[in-house]
XYZ file of C-alpha atoms in Angstrom:
309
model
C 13.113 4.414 26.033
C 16.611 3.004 24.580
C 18.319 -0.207 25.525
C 20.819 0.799 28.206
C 23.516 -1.896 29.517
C 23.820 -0.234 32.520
C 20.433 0.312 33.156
C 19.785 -3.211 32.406
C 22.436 -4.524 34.484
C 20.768 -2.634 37.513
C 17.316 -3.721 37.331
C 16.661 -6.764 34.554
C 13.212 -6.582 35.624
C 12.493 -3.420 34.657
C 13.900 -4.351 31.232
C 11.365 -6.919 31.013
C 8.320 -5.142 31.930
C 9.975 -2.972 29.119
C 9.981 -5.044 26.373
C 6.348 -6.491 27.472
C 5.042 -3.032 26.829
C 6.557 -2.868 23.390
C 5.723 -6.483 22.254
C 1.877 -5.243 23.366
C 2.786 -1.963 21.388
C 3.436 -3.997 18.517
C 0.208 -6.270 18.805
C -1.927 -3.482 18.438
C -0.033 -2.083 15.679
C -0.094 -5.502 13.737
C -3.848 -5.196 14.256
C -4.180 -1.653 13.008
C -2.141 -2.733 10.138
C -4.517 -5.944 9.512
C -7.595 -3.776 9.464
C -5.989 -1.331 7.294
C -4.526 -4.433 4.765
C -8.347 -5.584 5.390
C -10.187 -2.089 3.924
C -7.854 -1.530 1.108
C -8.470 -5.135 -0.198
C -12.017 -4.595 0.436
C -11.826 -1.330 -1.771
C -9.886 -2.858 -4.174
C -12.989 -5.701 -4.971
C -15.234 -3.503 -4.938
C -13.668 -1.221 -7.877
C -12.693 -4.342 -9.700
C -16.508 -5.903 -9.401
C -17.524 -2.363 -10.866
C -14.976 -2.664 -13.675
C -16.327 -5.994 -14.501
C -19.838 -4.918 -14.591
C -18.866 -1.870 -16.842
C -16.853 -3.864 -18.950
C -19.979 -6.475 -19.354
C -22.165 -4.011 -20.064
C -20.617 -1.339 -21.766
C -17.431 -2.988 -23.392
C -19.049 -4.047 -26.622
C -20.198 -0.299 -27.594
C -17.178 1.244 -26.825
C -15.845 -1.134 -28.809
C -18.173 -0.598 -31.699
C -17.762 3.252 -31.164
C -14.042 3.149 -31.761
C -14.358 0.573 -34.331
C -16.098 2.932 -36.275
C -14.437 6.207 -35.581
C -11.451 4.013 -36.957
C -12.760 3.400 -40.397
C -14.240 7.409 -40.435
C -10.478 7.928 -39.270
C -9.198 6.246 -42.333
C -11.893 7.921 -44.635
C -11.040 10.994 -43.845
C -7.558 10.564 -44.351
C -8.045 9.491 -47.826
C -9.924 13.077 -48.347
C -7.279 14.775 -46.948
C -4.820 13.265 -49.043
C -6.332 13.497 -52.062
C -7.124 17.503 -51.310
C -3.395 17.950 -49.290
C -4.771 19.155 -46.217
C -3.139 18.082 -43.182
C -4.039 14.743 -42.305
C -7.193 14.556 -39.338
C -6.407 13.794 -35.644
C -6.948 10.776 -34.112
C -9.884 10.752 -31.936
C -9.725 10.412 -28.364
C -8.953 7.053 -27.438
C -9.386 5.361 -23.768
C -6.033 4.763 -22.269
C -5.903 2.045 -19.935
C -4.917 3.444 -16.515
C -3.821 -0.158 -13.816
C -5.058 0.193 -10.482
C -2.420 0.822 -7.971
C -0.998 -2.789 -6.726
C -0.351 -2.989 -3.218
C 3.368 -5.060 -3.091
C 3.418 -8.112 -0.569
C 4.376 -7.641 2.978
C 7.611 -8.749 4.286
C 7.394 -11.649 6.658
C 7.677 -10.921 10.231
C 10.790 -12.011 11.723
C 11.273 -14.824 13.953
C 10.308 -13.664 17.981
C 13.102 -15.263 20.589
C 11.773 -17.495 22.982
C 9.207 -16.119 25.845
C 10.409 -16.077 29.064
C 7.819 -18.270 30.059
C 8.947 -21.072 27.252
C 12.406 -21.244 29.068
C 13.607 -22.904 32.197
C 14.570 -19.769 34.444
C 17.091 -21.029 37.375
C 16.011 -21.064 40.874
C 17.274 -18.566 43.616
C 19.824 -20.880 45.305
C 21.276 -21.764 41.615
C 21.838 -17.882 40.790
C 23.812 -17.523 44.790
C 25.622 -20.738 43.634
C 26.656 -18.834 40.587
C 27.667 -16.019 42.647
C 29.528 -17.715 44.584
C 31.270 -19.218 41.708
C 32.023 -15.988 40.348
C 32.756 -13.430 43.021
C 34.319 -15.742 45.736
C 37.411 -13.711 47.606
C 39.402 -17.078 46.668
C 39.107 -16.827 42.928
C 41.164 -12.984 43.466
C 44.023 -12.458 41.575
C 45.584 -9.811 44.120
C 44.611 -7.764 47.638
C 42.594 -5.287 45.609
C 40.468 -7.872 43.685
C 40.266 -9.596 46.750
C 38.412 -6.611 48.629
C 36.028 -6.347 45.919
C 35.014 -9.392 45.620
C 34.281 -9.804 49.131
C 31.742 -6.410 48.876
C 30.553 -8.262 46.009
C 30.158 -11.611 47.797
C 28.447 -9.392 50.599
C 26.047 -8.096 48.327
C 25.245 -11.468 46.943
C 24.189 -13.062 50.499
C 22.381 -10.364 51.371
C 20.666 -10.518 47.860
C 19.928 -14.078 48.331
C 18.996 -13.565 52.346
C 16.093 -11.460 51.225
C 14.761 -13.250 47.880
C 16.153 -10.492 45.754
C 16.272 -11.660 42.357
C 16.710 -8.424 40.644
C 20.276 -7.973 42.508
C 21.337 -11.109 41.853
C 21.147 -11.278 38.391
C 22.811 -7.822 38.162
C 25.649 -8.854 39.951
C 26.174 -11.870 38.143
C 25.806 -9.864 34.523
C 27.943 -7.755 35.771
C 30.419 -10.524 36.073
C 30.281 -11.265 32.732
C 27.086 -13.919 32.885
C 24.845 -14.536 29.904
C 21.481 -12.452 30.479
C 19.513 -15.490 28.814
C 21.310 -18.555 30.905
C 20.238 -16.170 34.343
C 16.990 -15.867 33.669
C 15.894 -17.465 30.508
C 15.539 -14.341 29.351
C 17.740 -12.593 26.281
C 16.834 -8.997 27.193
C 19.054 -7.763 23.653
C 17.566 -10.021 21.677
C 14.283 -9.022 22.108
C 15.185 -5.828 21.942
C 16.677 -6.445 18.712
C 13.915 -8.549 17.232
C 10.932 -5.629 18.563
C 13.056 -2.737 16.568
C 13.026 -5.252 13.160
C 9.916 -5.817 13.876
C 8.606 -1.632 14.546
C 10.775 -1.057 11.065
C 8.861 -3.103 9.477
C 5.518 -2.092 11.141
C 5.975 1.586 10.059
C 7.487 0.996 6.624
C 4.335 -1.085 5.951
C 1.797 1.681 7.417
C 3.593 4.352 5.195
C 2.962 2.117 2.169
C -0.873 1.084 3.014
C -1.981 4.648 3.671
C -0.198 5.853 0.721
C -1.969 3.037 -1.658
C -5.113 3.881 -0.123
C -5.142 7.207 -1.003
C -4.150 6.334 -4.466
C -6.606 4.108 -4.499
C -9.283 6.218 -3.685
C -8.530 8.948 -5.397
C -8.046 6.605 -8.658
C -10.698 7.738 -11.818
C -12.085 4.226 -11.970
C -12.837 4.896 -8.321
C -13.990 7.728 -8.093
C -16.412 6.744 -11.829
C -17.637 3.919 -9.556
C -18.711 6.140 -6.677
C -20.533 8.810 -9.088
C -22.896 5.720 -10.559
C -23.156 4.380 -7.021
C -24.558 8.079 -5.167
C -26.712 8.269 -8.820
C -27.756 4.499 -8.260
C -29.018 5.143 -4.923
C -31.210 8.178 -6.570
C -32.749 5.799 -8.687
C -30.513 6.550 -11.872
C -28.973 3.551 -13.583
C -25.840 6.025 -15.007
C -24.528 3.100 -16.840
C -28.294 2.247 -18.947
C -27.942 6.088 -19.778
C -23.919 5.548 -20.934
C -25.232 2.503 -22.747
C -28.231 4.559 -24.523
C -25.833 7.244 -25.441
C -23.080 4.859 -26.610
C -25.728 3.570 -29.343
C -26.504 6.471 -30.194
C -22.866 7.597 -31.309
C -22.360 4.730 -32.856
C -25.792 5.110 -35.188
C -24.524 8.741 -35.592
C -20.835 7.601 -36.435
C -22.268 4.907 -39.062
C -24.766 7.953 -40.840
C -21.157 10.308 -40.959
C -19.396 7.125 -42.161
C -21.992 6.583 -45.311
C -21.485 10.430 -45.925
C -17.896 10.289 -45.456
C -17.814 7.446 -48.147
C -19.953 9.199 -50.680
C -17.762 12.013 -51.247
C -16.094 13.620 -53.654
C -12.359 14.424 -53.088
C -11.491 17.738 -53.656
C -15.016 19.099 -53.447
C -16.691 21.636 -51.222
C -18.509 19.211 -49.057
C -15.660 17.060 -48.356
C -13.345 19.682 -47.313
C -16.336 21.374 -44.980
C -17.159 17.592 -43.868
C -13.096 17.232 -43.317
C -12.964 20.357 -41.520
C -15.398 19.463 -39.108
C -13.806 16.313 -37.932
C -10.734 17.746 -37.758
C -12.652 20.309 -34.806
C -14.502 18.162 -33.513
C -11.616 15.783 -32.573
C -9.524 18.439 -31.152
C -7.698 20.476 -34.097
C -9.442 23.187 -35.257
C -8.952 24.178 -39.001
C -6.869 27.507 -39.800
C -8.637 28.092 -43.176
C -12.192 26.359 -44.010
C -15.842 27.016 -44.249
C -18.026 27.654 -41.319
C -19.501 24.302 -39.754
C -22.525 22.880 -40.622
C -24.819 22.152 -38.319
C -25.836 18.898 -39.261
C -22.495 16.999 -38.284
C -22.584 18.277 -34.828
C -24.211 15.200 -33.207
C -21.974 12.667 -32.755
C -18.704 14.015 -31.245
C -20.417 12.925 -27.198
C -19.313 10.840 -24.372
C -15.852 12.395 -23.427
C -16.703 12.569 -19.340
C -17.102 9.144 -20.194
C -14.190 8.148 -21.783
C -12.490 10.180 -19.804
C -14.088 8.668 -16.734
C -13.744 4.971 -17.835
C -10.125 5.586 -19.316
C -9.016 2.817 -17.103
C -11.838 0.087 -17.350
């Protein structure tokens, strides 16, 4: 239903009961929007509290773990210089990923006044008006003097049977301000509900679209994993912790190796050649791998997983 000045002028009522619906409309839709605002901040501190708790208790290995695949890094750069091979890749790092920020809503505009918080006039003021208006006297020739005397007709009948509804329509048909008949500004709530259902919409686009992003986030979807393993009895983070050490011994053992080498010998190029695989550039030329050095290239669903904690 669209705001109709015709419409309105013949039934004013019905363009309140109109706008009553919508402003209930828009109650519930504030609501829905509240409960939505309400679940995606609830999300949202839940993933953060897990992000805290994985940074407390995993933070320090994974910082010890890339400590220490930086000095290897720079070891086996200084091998690969001093042989000319190409120089080693750089291991997989964690790249911080920010969890989607949900922008401020726009205030609400201002509502116009109820029609219950202004003075509406009484039935023998809107005749009086009438009468102001449409009296024969007030005609400027014989035509304008026959209609105003239908019109001035229609008015005491109007007013003869407590008919409000035709009595305002005659009198904003005369040119009289909607609000001063009936303390009522039928256009400006009109005006004020469409801002208002704009905004409404624009804002349910932009929740449901951060929710899903949201959700569907790594860090979220990490924190569920440990959550459905928590409630198995598996503490997934004591295991990431147990494994972290355990690169991190096995990163300090290739490290003394790493240090102890020859340039330009046959271990350090096969020792080389295996880093340069195992961190995700396979050698063209080079002997086969050894099997020793095979233990401490682990954790990538991790770091992959926890990119963004």
């Amino acid at each position: 239903m669209t705001p109709d000045a015709s419409q309105a002028l013949l039934n004013p009522q019905l363009w309140r009961l109109e706008v009553a619906r919508r402003r209930r409309q828009l109650e519930e839709l504030q609501g829905y929007l509240a409960r939505m605002e309400a679940e995606f901040t609830a999300l949202e501190q839940q993933v953060l509290a897990f992000q805290a708790d994985y940074q407390q208790r995993l933070g320090a290995g994974w910082a010890e773990v890339e400590s220490l695949q930086g000095e290897l890094l720079r070891t086996l750069e200084g091998l690969a210089r001093a042989d000319g091979a190409p120089l080693p890749p750089v291991p997989p790092q964690r790249r911080p990923q920010a969890l989607p920020q949900l922008p401020p809503a726009v205030p609400w505009p201002e509502a116009p006044p109820q029609e219950a918080e202004l003075a509406a006039p009484s039935l023998k003021d809107l005749h009086r008006r009438a009468a102001m208006r449409l009296h024969p006297d007030r005609a400027s020739n014989e035509i304008d003097r026959q209609r105003r005397e239908g019109l001035m007709r229609d008015a005491n009948l109007a007013y003869a049977d407590q008919d409000r509804a035709t009595l305002e329509a005659l009198l904003i048909a005369a040119g009289e301000s909607p609000q001063r008949l009936g303390g009522f500004d039928i256009h400006a709530h009109w005006r004020w509900l469409e801002r208002c259902e704009q905004l409404a919409q624009g804002r349910l686009r932009l929740l449901r679209a951060h929710l899903v992003l949201l959700r569907q986030h790594p860090v979220t979807v990490f924190a569920e994993h440990v959550e459905r393993a928590r409630g198995r009895g598996l503490d997934a983070l004591a295991i990431m912790e147990l494994r972290l050490r355990a690169q991190a011994q096995e990163l300090r053992r290739q490290l003394y190796i790493g240090e102890r080498l020859q340039p330009r010998s046959p271990l350090s190029r096969d020792f080389l050649a295996q880093w340069q695989a195992r961190w995700g550039e396979a050698p063209t030329t080079g002997p086969a791998h050894a099997k020793g050095l095979r233990g401490a290239g682990g954790l990538k669903g991790e770091r992959a997983a926890s990119s963004s904690s």
